[in-house]
Amino acid sequence: MIRFFYTALRSAAFFVLLLAQPVLLFAWHPSNSKKLDIQLTPEVGEVFDDNVTYTKDKEWDLITELALGLGIKYEGKRTKIDFAGRDKQQFYARNSRLNNNSQDARLDILHDLTSRDHIALREKFAHFEDPRSFEESFGRPSGRIEYTQNQAGVEYTRDFGERFSTALRYDNELNFVSGEDSRDSYVHKAGADFNFFKSSATLFSLLYEFTHAQFEKAQSARIHTAAARARHYLTKQLYVESKAGIDFIDSFSGDKMVRPIFAVSLDGDLDKLTHARLLFETSTSTNPYTMDIFEYMQASASLRREFTQRLSGDVAAFYGHG
């Protein structure tokens, strides 16, 4: 049944663009045109990869990347819309057989139903052949794997005065993985957050999430997560956050486990041109490649700098095991 949607999902980025068209027609009205921001971004890059096979038989290559991105932002009185899509072509200098094309797109819609009731809709699509980041390669089987993923979610938030709020959310994820031994999978997630604002700079939350992961014609796994979170804003754009809790796991094999989770991070803008993120995390999760519960520890750091309106650079480091 999952494979039935494969062709449609391969073209999901195109359909997301179609979804954006009514937004453009509405926003392009003379009374709304000043609220619309459209950016077309060409990208050129050169990458050195010491293991393009993603196996123990390493082989290096130089990769030329050409990409074209489209960004659309609209901000009205009660509605905000943010769309971003990109098509990227990779050319391998030594292994032209590995040349490939990838696409990714996302759409976020925020709408204020009332002054206290808010709804968020999100859609994210990705189709690629090799990992695009350290985090994506973490827990991934060896070898080059073509991977298509579509994520969709909705979140409702209710503000109870200035100090309390609650959020209810649902997310769905479809994964299609190439390979004779691979199976397509889907994931359902439902959760709730209960938030207390001690001040404008400090937030405490109690979190619950239920995860159900199912592989096609195979076993499923369920995870109940209960956690507490604290966030403190050092500035209006920079915050430190910590989270601790427990995962109650019913694994694919039927084993029942209890595992602790912990995370601490620093995230935000150091100034108008510089964004930084530091993360340390220990947790468990399912992944779209294997019918296993993935227990992991990871530490990462990234820094992005806008030098001019047309030129930016970033650096990242990652360590993990699991």
mmCIF file of C-alpha atoms in Angstrom:
data_model
loop_
_atom_site.group_PDB
_atom_site.id
_atom_site.type_symbol
_atom_site.label_atom_id
_atom_site.label_comp_id
_atom_site.label_asym_id
_atom_site.label_seq_id
_atom_site.Cartn_x
_atom_site.Cartn_y
_atom_site.Cartn_z
ATOM 1 C CA MET A 1 0.000 0.000 0.000
ATOM 2 C CA ILE A 2 2.802 2.398 0.828
ATOM 3 C CA ARG A 3 4.509 1.818 -2.537
ATOM 4 C CA PHE A 4 1.306 2.996 -4.211
ATOM 5 C CA PHE A 5 2.177 6.579 -3.244
ATOM 6 C CA TYR A 6 5.787 6.417 -4.414
ATOM 7 C CA THR A 7 5.359 8.266 -7.703
ATOM 8 C CA ALA A 8 3.281 11.004 -6.106
ATOM 9 C CA LEU A 9 5.839 11.574 -3.376
ATOM 10 C CA ARG A 10 8.710 11.788 -5.846
ATOM 11 C CA SER A 11 6.869 14.798 -7.262
ATOM 12 C CA ALA A 12 5.849 16.245 -3.885
ATOM 13 C CA ALA A 13 8.138 19.245 -4.276
ATOM 14 C CA PHE A 14 6.254 20.171 -7.451
ATOM 15 C CA PHE A 15 2.909 19.859 -5.696
ATOM 16 C CA VAL A 16 4.117 21.995 -2.809
ATOM 17 C CA LEU A 17 4.909 24.662 -5.402
ATOM 18 C CA LEU A 18 1.346 24.330 -6.642
ATOM 19 C CA LEU A 19 0.115 24.827 -3.104
ATOM 20 C CA ALA A 20 2.098 28.039 -2.943
ATOM 21 C CA GLN A 21 0.434 29.475 -6.047
ATOM 22 C CA PRO A 22 -2.863 30.445 -4.363
ATOM 23 C CA VAL A 23 -0.783 32.163 -1.704
ATOM 24 C CA LEU A 24 1.011 34.145 -4.397
ATOM 25 C CA LEU A 25 -2.233 35.095 -6.116
ATOM 26 C CA PHE A 26 -3.651 36.316 -2.827
ATOM 27 C CA ALA A 27 -0.488 38.034 -1.676
ATOM 28 C CA TRP A 28 0.071 39.713 -5.053
ATOM 29 C CA HIS A 29 -3.090 41.748 -4.623
ATOM 30 C CA PRO A 30 -2.111 45.455 -4.461
ATOM 31 C CA SER A 31 -3.090 45.638 -0.796
ATOM 32 C CA ASN A 32 -0.846 42.661 0.078
ATOM 33 C CA SER A 33 2.093 42.887 -2.328
ATOM 34 C CA LYS A 34 4.331 44.693 0.150
ATOM 35 C CA LYS A 35 3.983 41.736 2.533
ATOM 36 C CA LEU A 36 5.413 39.275 0.018
ATOM 37 C CA ASP A 37 9.101 38.394 -0.293
ATOM 38 C CA ILE A 38 10.354 36.135 -3.116
ATOM 39 C CA GLN A 39 13.979 35.072 -3.465
ATOM 40 C CA LEU A 40 15.600 32.955 -6.182
ATOM 41 C CA THR A 41 18.975 31.672 -5.004
ATOM 42 C CA PRO A 42 21.559 29.978 -7.258
ATOM 43 C CA GLU A 43 24.293 28.026 -5.470
ATOM 44 C CA VAL A 44 27.669 26.681 -6.576
ATOM 45 C CA GLY A 45 29.892 24.537 -4.382
ATOM 46 C CA GLU A 46 32.889 22.222 -4.437
ATOM 47 C CA VAL A 47 33.071 19.344 -1.941
ATOM 48 C CA PHE A 48 35.848 16.886 -1.115
ATOM 49 C CA ASP A 49 34.519 13.525 0.111
ATOM 50 C CA ASP A 50 36.938 10.834 1.318
ATOM 51 C CA ASN A 51 34.322 8.075 1.115
ATOM 52 C CA VAL A 52 31.749 8.446 -1.657
ATOM 53 C CA THR A 53 30.839 4.733 -1.474
ATOM 54 C CA TYR A 54 29.826 4.917 2.219
ATOM 55 C CA THR A 55 31.412 1.489 2.779
ATOM 56 C CA LYS A 56 34.666 0.179 4.247
ATOM 57 C CA ASP A 57 36.139 0.237 0.708
ATOM 58 C CA LYS A 58 36.683 3.978 0.736
ATOM 59 C CA GLU A 59 37.041 5.974 -2.454
ATOM 60 C CA TRP A 60 37.591 9.732 -2.562
ATOM 61 C CA ASP A 61 36.233 12.228 -5.049
ATOM 62 C CA LEU A 62 35.704 15.907 -5.769
ATOM 63 C CA ILE A 63 32.048 16.849 -6.175
ATOM 64 C CA THR A 64 30.745 19.925 -7.951
ATOM 65 C CA GLU A 65 27.324 21.003 -6.724
ATOM 66 C CA LEU A 66 24.918 23.234 -8.650
ATOM 67 C CA ALA A 67 21.640 24.185 -7.018
ATOM 68 C CA LEU A 68 18.726 26.527 -7.510
ATOM 69 C CA GLY A 69 16.568 27.523 -4.563
ATOM 70 C CA LEU A 70 13.248 29.327 -4.309
ATOM 71 C CA GLY A 71 12.072 31.091 -1.150
ATOM 72 C CA ILE A 72 8.655 32.657 -0.628
ATOM 73 C CA LYS A 73 7.581 34.471 2.519
ATOM 74 C CA TYR A 74 4.279 36.149 3.245
ATOM 75 C CA GLU A 75 3.223 37.865 6.462
ATOM 76 C CA GLY A 76 -0.315 39.122 6.878
ATOM 77 C CA LYS A 77 -2.227 40.364 9.875
ATOM 78 C CA ARG A 78 -3.089 36.868 11.129
ATOM 79 C CA THR A 79 -1.234 34.545 8.771
ATOM 80 C CA LYS A 80 2.430 33.802 8.071
ATOM 81 C CA ILE A 81 3.576 31.581 5.213
ATOM 82 C CA ASP A 82 7.135 30.402 4.603
ATOM 83 C CA PHE A 83 8.079 28.234 1.625
ATOM 84 C CA ALA A 84 11.553 27.047 0.591
ATOM 85 C CA GLY A 85 12.510 24.589 -2.152
ATOM 86 C CA ARG A 86 15.759 23.555 -3.788
ATOM 87 C CA ASP A 87 16.890 21.368 -6.662
ATOM 88 C CA LYS A 88 20.550 20.243 -6.558
ATOM 89 C CA GLN A 89 22.725 18.440 -9.118
ATOM 90 C CA GLN A 90 25.990 16.730 -8.110
ATOM 91 C CA PHE A 91 28.817 16.018 -10.578
ATOM 92 C CA TYR A 92 31.565 13.598 -9.481
ATOM 93 C CA ALA A 93 34.997 14.210 -11.007
ATOM 94 C CA ARG A 94 36.279 10.614 -10.729
ATOM 95 C CA ASN A 95 33.024 8.621 -10.565
ATOM 96 C CA SER A 96 30.556 10.055 -13.045
ATOM 97 C CA ARG A 97 28.252 7.069 -12.480
ATOM 98 C CA LEU A 98 27.435 8.611 -9.106
ATOM 99 C CA ASN A 99 26.125 11.877 -10.602
ATOM 100 C CA ASN A 100 22.713 12.489 -9.096
ATOM 101 C CA ASN A 101 19.903 14.970 -8.619
ATOM 102 C CA SER A 102 18.142 15.705 -5.319
ATOM 103 C CA GLN A 103 15.200 17.846 -4.259
ATOM 104 C CA ASP A 104 13.896 19.211 -0.995
ATOM 105 C CA ALA A 105 11.023 21.507 -0.104
ATOM 106 C CA ARG A 106 9.178 22.697 2.975
ATOM 107 C CA LEU A 107 6.042 24.723 3.626
ATOM 108 C CA ASP A 108 5.124 26.292 7.004
ATOM 109 C CA ILE A 109 1.824 28.053 7.625
ATOM 110 C CA LEU A 110 1.015 29.831 10.895
ATOM 111 C CA HIS A 111 -2.479 31.226 11.477
ATOM 112 C CA ASP A 112 -4.000 32.991 14.478
ATOM 113 C CA LEU A 113 -7.539 31.671 14.887
ATOM 114 C CA THR A 114 -8.080 34.133 17.735
ATOM 115 C CA SER A 115 -5.785 36.182 19.941
ATOM 116 C CA ARG A 116 -5.232 33.039 22.065
ATOM 117 C CA ASP A 117 -5.730 30.185 19.606
ATOM 118 C CA HIS A 118 -3.113 29.391 16.980
ATOM 119 C CA ILE A 119 -2.644 26.647 14.405
ATOM 120 C CA ALA A 120 0.499 25.602 12.526
ATOM 121 C CA LEU A 121 0.645 23.437 9.402
ATOM 122 C CA ARG A 122 3.920 22.061 8.082
ATOM 123 C CA GLU A 123 4.988 19.959 5.112
ATOM 124 C CA LYS A 124 8.504 18.752 4.327
ATOM 125 C CA PHE A 125 9.728 16.707 1.373
ATOM 126 C CA ALA A 126 13.179 15.327 0.545
ATOM 127 C CA HIS A 127 14.592 13.047 -2.133
ATOM 128 C CA PHE A 128 18.330 12.328 -2.116
ATOM 129 C CA GLU A 129 20.931 9.626 -2.656
ATOM 130 C CA ASP A 130 23.621 10.483 -0.136
ATOM 131 C CA PRO A 131 23.496 12.079 3.344
ATOM 132 C CA ARG A 132 23.334 15.888 3.308
ATOM 133 C CA SER A 133 24.701 16.325 6.826
ATOM 134 C CA PHE A 134 26.523 14.546 9.625
ATOM 135 C CA GLU A 135 23.221 13.986 11.405
ATOM 136 C CA GLU A 136 21.646 12.284 8.387
ATOM 137 C CA SER A 137 24.559 9.865 7.998
ATOM 138 C CA PHE A 138 24.343 8.924 11.683
ATOM 139 C CA GLY A 139 22.681 5.516 12.044
ATOM 140 C CA ARG A 140 22.527 5.017 8.284
ATOM 141 C CA PRO A 141 23.536 1.601 6.824
ATOM 142 C CA SER A 142 26.636 1.386 4.637
ATOM 143 C CA GLY A 143 26.381 1.947 0.899
ATOM 144 C CA ARG A 144 24.633 4.524 -1.250
ATOM 145 C CA ILE A 145 20.894 4.483 -0.618
ATOM 146 C CA GLU A 146 18.254 6.417 -2.528
ATOM 147 C CA TYR A 147 15.834 7.844 -0.007
ATOM 148 C CA THR A 148 12.508 9.686 -0.313
ATOM 149 C CA GLN A 149 10.732 11.137 2.703
ATOM 150 C CA ASN A 150 7.567 13.137 3.192
ATOM 151 C CA GLN A 151 6.638 14.667 6.562
ATOM 152 C CA ALA A 152 3.408 16.464 7.391
ATOM 153 C CA GLY A 153 2.146 17.838 10.673
ATOM 154 C CA VAL A 154 -0.356 20.052 12.418
ATOM 155 C CA GLU A 155 -0.121 21.776 15.813
ATOM 156 C CA TYR A 156 -2.759 23.621 17.800
ATOM 157 C CA THR A 157 -1.701 26.028 20.575
ATOM 158 C CA ARG A 158 -3.893 27.629 23.224
ATOM 159 C CA ASP A 159 -2.679 30.502 25.425
ATOM 160 C CA PHE A 160 -4.162 30.676 28.920
ATOM 161 C CA GLY A 161 -3.139 34.147 29.935
ATOM 162 C CA GLU A 162 0.453 35.363 29.920
ATOM 163 C CA ARG A 163 2.021 32.476 31.859
ATOM 164 C CA PHE A 164 0.363 29.242 30.684
ATOM 165 C CA SER A 165 -0.110 27.614 27.295
ATOM 166 C CA THR A 166 -0.688 24.142 25.908
ATOM 167 C CA ALA A 167 -0.009 22.600 22.497
ATOM 168 C CA LEU A 168 -1.427 19.506 20.787
ATOM 169 C CA ARG A 169 0.290 18.107 17.707
ATOM 170 C CA TYR A 170 0.211 15.283 15.181
ATOM 171 C CA ASP A 171 2.919 14.342 12.681
ATOM 172 C CA ASN A 172 3.033 11.763 9.909
ATOM 173 C CA GLU A 173 6.134 10.524 8.093
ATOM 174 C CA LEU A 174 6.445 8.307 4.985
ATOM 175 C CA ASN A 175 9.810 6.808 4.030
ATOM 176 C CA PHE A 176 10.811 5.039 0.818
ATOM 177 C CA VAL A 177 14.251 3.427 0.770
ATOM 178 C CA SER A 178 15.930 1.701 -2.206
ATOM 179 C CA GLY A 179 17.594 -1.711 -1.955
ATOM 180 C CA GLU A 180 16.537 -5.339 -2.146
ATOM 181 C CA ASP A 181 16.622 -5.766 1.638
ATOM 182 C CA SER A 182 14.927 -2.446 2.428
ATOM 183 C CA ARG A 183 11.308 -1.890 3.339
ATOM 184 C CA ASP A 184 9.182 1.225 3.107
ATOM 185 C CA SER A 185 7.928 2.569 6.421
ATOM 186 C CA TYR A 186 5.672 5.121 8.019
ATOM 187 C CA VAL A 187 5.666 6.854 11.396
ATOM 188 C CA HIS A 188 2.814 8.445 13.342
ATOM 189 C CA LYS A 189 3.502 10.827 16.230
ATOM 190 C CA ALA A 190 1.073 12.518 18.599
ATOM 191 C CA GLY A 191 2.015 14.698 21.533
ATOM 192 C CA ALA A 192 1.166 17.440 23.981
ATOM 193 C CA ASP A 193 3.165 20.234 25.640
ATOM 194 C CA PHE A 194 2.217 22.082 28.817
ATOM 195 C CA ASN A 195 4.145 25.340 29.164
ATOM 196 C CA PHE A 196 4.723 27.719 32.080
ATOM 197 C CA PHE A 197 6.368 31.086 31.456
ATOM 198 C CA LYS A 198 8.188 32.094 34.630
ATOM 199 C CA SER A 199 9.145 35.323 32.878
ATOM 200 C CA SER A 200 9.551 36.644 29.350
ATOM 201 C CA ALA A 201 12.999 35.005 29.292
ATOM 202 C CA THR A 202 12.371 31.671 31.068
ATOM 203 C CA LEU A 203 10.075 28.816 30.028
ATOM 204 C CA PHE A 204 9.381 25.452 31.694
ATOM 205 C CA SER A 205 7.515 22.640 29.903
ATOM 206 C CA LEU A 206 6.154 19.165 30.516
ATOM 207 C CA LEU A 207 6.144 17.029 27.357
ATOM 208 C CA TYR A 208 4.491 13.807 26.220
ATOM 209 C CA GLU A 209 4.798 12.089 22.844
ATOM 210 C CA PHE A 210 3.617 8.782 21.428
ATOM 211 C CA THR A 211 5.446 7.301 18.418
ATOM 212 C CA HIS A 212 4.258 4.404 16.278
ATOM 213 C CA ALA A 213 6.663 3.164 13.582
ATOM 214 C CA GLN A 214 5.586 0.535 11.054
ATOM 215 C CA PHE A 215 7.552 -1.170 8.281
ATOM 216 C CA GLU A 216 5.660 -2.479 5.265
ATOM 217 C CA LYS A 217 4.450 -6.057 5.837
ATOM 218 C CA ALA A 218 6.558 -6.308 8.988
ATOM 219 C CA GLN A 219 6.691 -5.531 12.684
ATOM 220 C CA SER A 220 5.978 -2.232 14.368
ATOM 221 C CA ALA A 221 7.401 -0.405 17.394
ATOM 222 C CA ARG A 222 5.890 2.020 19.893
ATOM 223 C CA ILE A 223 7.568 4.599 22.116
ATOM 224 C CA HIS A 224 5.983 6.642 24.912
ATOM 225 C CA THR A 225 8.130 9.641 25.846
ATOM 226 C CA ALA A 226 7.674 11.713 29.003
ATOM 227 C CA ALA A 227 10.048 14.628 29.603
ATOM 228 C CA ALA A 228 10.590 18.023 31.192
ATOM 229 C CA ARG A 229 12.224 20.959 29.423
ATOM 230 C CA ALA A 230 13.645 24.311 30.494
ATOM 231 C CA ARG A 231 14.558 27.173 28.152
ATOM 232 C CA HIS A 232 16.183 30.483 29.048
ATOM 233 C CA TYR A 233 16.748 33.330 26.611
ATOM 234 C CA LEU A 234 20.139 34.969 27.035
ATOM 235 C CA THR A 235 19.080 37.565 24.466
ATOM 236 C CA LYS A 236 15.953 37.953 22.341
ATOM 237 C CA GLN A 237 17.512 35.700 19.665
ATOM 238 C CA LEU A 238 19.783 33.369 21.685
ATOM 239 C CA TYR A 239 18.681 30.728 24.201
ATOM 240 C CA VAL A 240 19.981 27.765 26.186
ATOM 241 C CA GLU A 241 17.740 24.730 26.615
ATOM 242 C CA SER A 242 17.872 21.460 28.555
ATOM 243 C CA LYS A 243 15.579 18.419 28.443
ATOM 244 C CA ALA A 244 15.439 15.218 30.484
ATOM 245 C CA GLY A 245 12.983 12.347 30.472
ATOM 246 C CA ILE A 246 12.254 8.666 29.901
ATOM 247 C CA ASP A 247 11.370 6.549 26.858
ATOM 248 C CA PHE A 248 9.071 3.562 27.431
ATOM 249 C CA ILE A 249 9.734 1.341 24.420
ATOM 250 C CA ASP A 250 7.909 -1.613 22.873
ATOM 251 C CA SER A 251 10.474 -2.636 20.238
ATOM 252 C CA PHE A 252 10.062 -4.270 16.823
ATOM 253 C CA SER A 253 11.099 -7.614 18.342
ATOM 254 C CA GLY A 254 8.536 -7.312 21.128
ATOM 255 C CA ASP A 255 11.058 -6.485 23.868
ATOM 256 C CA LYS A 256 10.007 -3.867 26.395
ATOM 257 C CA MET A 257 12.662 -1.342 27.463
ATOM 258 C CA VAL A 258 12.980 1.821 29.512
ATOM 259 C CA ARG A 259 15.688 4.302 28.502
ATOM 260 C CA PRO A 260 16.645 7.764 29.815
ATOM 261 C CA ILE A 261 16.890 10.748 27.464
ATOM 262 C CA PHE A 262 18.853 13.945 27.983
ATOM 263 C CA ALA A 263 19.720 16.951 25.834
ATOM 264 C CA VAL A 264 21.276 20.373 26.311
ATOM 265 C CA SER A 265 21.697 22.981 23.575
ATOM 266 C CA LEU A 266 22.599 26.574 22.797
ATOM 267 C CA ASP A 267 20.842 27.982 19.744
ATOM 268 C CA GLY A 268 20.240 31.364 18.149
ATOM 269 C CA ASP A 269 21.724 34.489 16.613
ATOM 270 C CA LEU A 270 24.931 35.856 18.088
ATOM 271 C CA ASP A 271 24.313 39.023 16.086
ATOM 272 C CA LYS A 272 22.356 40.047 12.984
ATOM 273 C CA LEU A 273 24.729 38.144 10.694
ATOM 274 C CA THR A 274 25.847 35.138 12.755
ATOM 275 C CA HIS A 275 23.889 32.056 13.836
ATOM 276 C CA ALA A 276 25.322 29.401 16.161
ATOM 277 C CA ARG A 277 24.162 26.049 17.520
ATOM 278 C CA LEU A 278 25.680 23.653 20.067
ATOM 279 C CA LEU A 279 24.025 20.342 20.986
ATOM 280 C CA PHE A 280 24.675 17.350 23.214
ATOM 281 C CA GLU A 281 22.059 14.593 23.278
ATOM 282 C CA THR A 282 21.533 11.007 24.406
ATOM 283 C CA SER A 283 18.292 9.371 23.308
ATOM 284 C CA THR A 284 16.561 6.545 21.454
ATOM 285 C CA SER A 285 14.596 6.599 18.201
ATOM 286 C CA THR A 286 13.401 4.560 15.256
ATOM 287 C CA ASN A 287 14.988 5.056 11.837
ATOM 288 C CA PRO A 288 13.703 4.438 8.304
ATOM 289 C CA TYR A 289 16.454 1.968 7.389
ATOM 290 C CA THR A 290 16.275 -0.895 9.888
ATOM 291 C CA MET A 291 13.731 -2.476 12.230
ATOM 292 C CA ASP A 292 15.758 -1.569 15.299
ATOM 293 C CA ILE A 293 15.546 0.861 18.175
ATOM 294 C CA PHE A 294 18.509 3.174 17.697
ATOM 295 C CA GLU A 295 20.215 4.191 20.957
ATOM 296 C CA TYR A 296 22.681 7.002 20.412
ATOM 297 C CA MET A 297 24.783 9.832 21.775
ATOM 298 C CA GLN A 298 25.658 12.835 19.637
ATOM 299 C CA ALA A 299 27.443 16.159 19.985
ATOM 300 C CA SER A 300 27.414 18.794 17.274
ATOM 301 C CA ALA A 301 28.344 22.405 16.637
ATOM 302 C CA SER A 302 27.604 24.735 13.727
ATOM 303 C CA LEU A 303 28.262 28.354 12.862
ATOM 304 C CA ARG A 304 26.793 30.300 9.949
ATOM 305 C CA ARG A 305 27.849 33.805 8.881
ATOM 306 C CA GLU A 306 26.259 36.136 6.355
ATOM 307 C CA PHE A 307 29.108 38.148 4.832
ATOM 308 C CA THR A 308 26.965 40.021 2.324
ATOM 309 C CA GLN A 309 23.438 39.748 0.960
ATOM 310 C CA ARG A 310 24.741 37.310 -1.661
ATOM 311 C CA LEU A 311 27.575 35.543 0.182
ATOM 312 C CA SER A 312 27.462 33.354 3.285
ATOM 313 C CA GLY A 313 29.557 30.608 4.821
ATOM 314 C CA ASP A 314 29.159 27.937 7.458
ATOM 315 C CA VAL A 315 31.248 25.424 9.373
ATOM 316 C CA ALA A 316 30.045 22.362 11.297
ATOM 317 C CA ALA A 317 31.438 19.585 13.465
ATOM 318 C CA PHE A 318 29.765 16.355 14.613
ATOM 319 C CA TYR A 319 30.565 13.362 16.820
ATOM 320 C CA GLY A 320 28.276 10.495 17.650
ATOM 321 C CA HIS A 321 28.039 6.800 18.383
ATOM 322 C CA GLY A 322 25.174 4.364 18.642
#
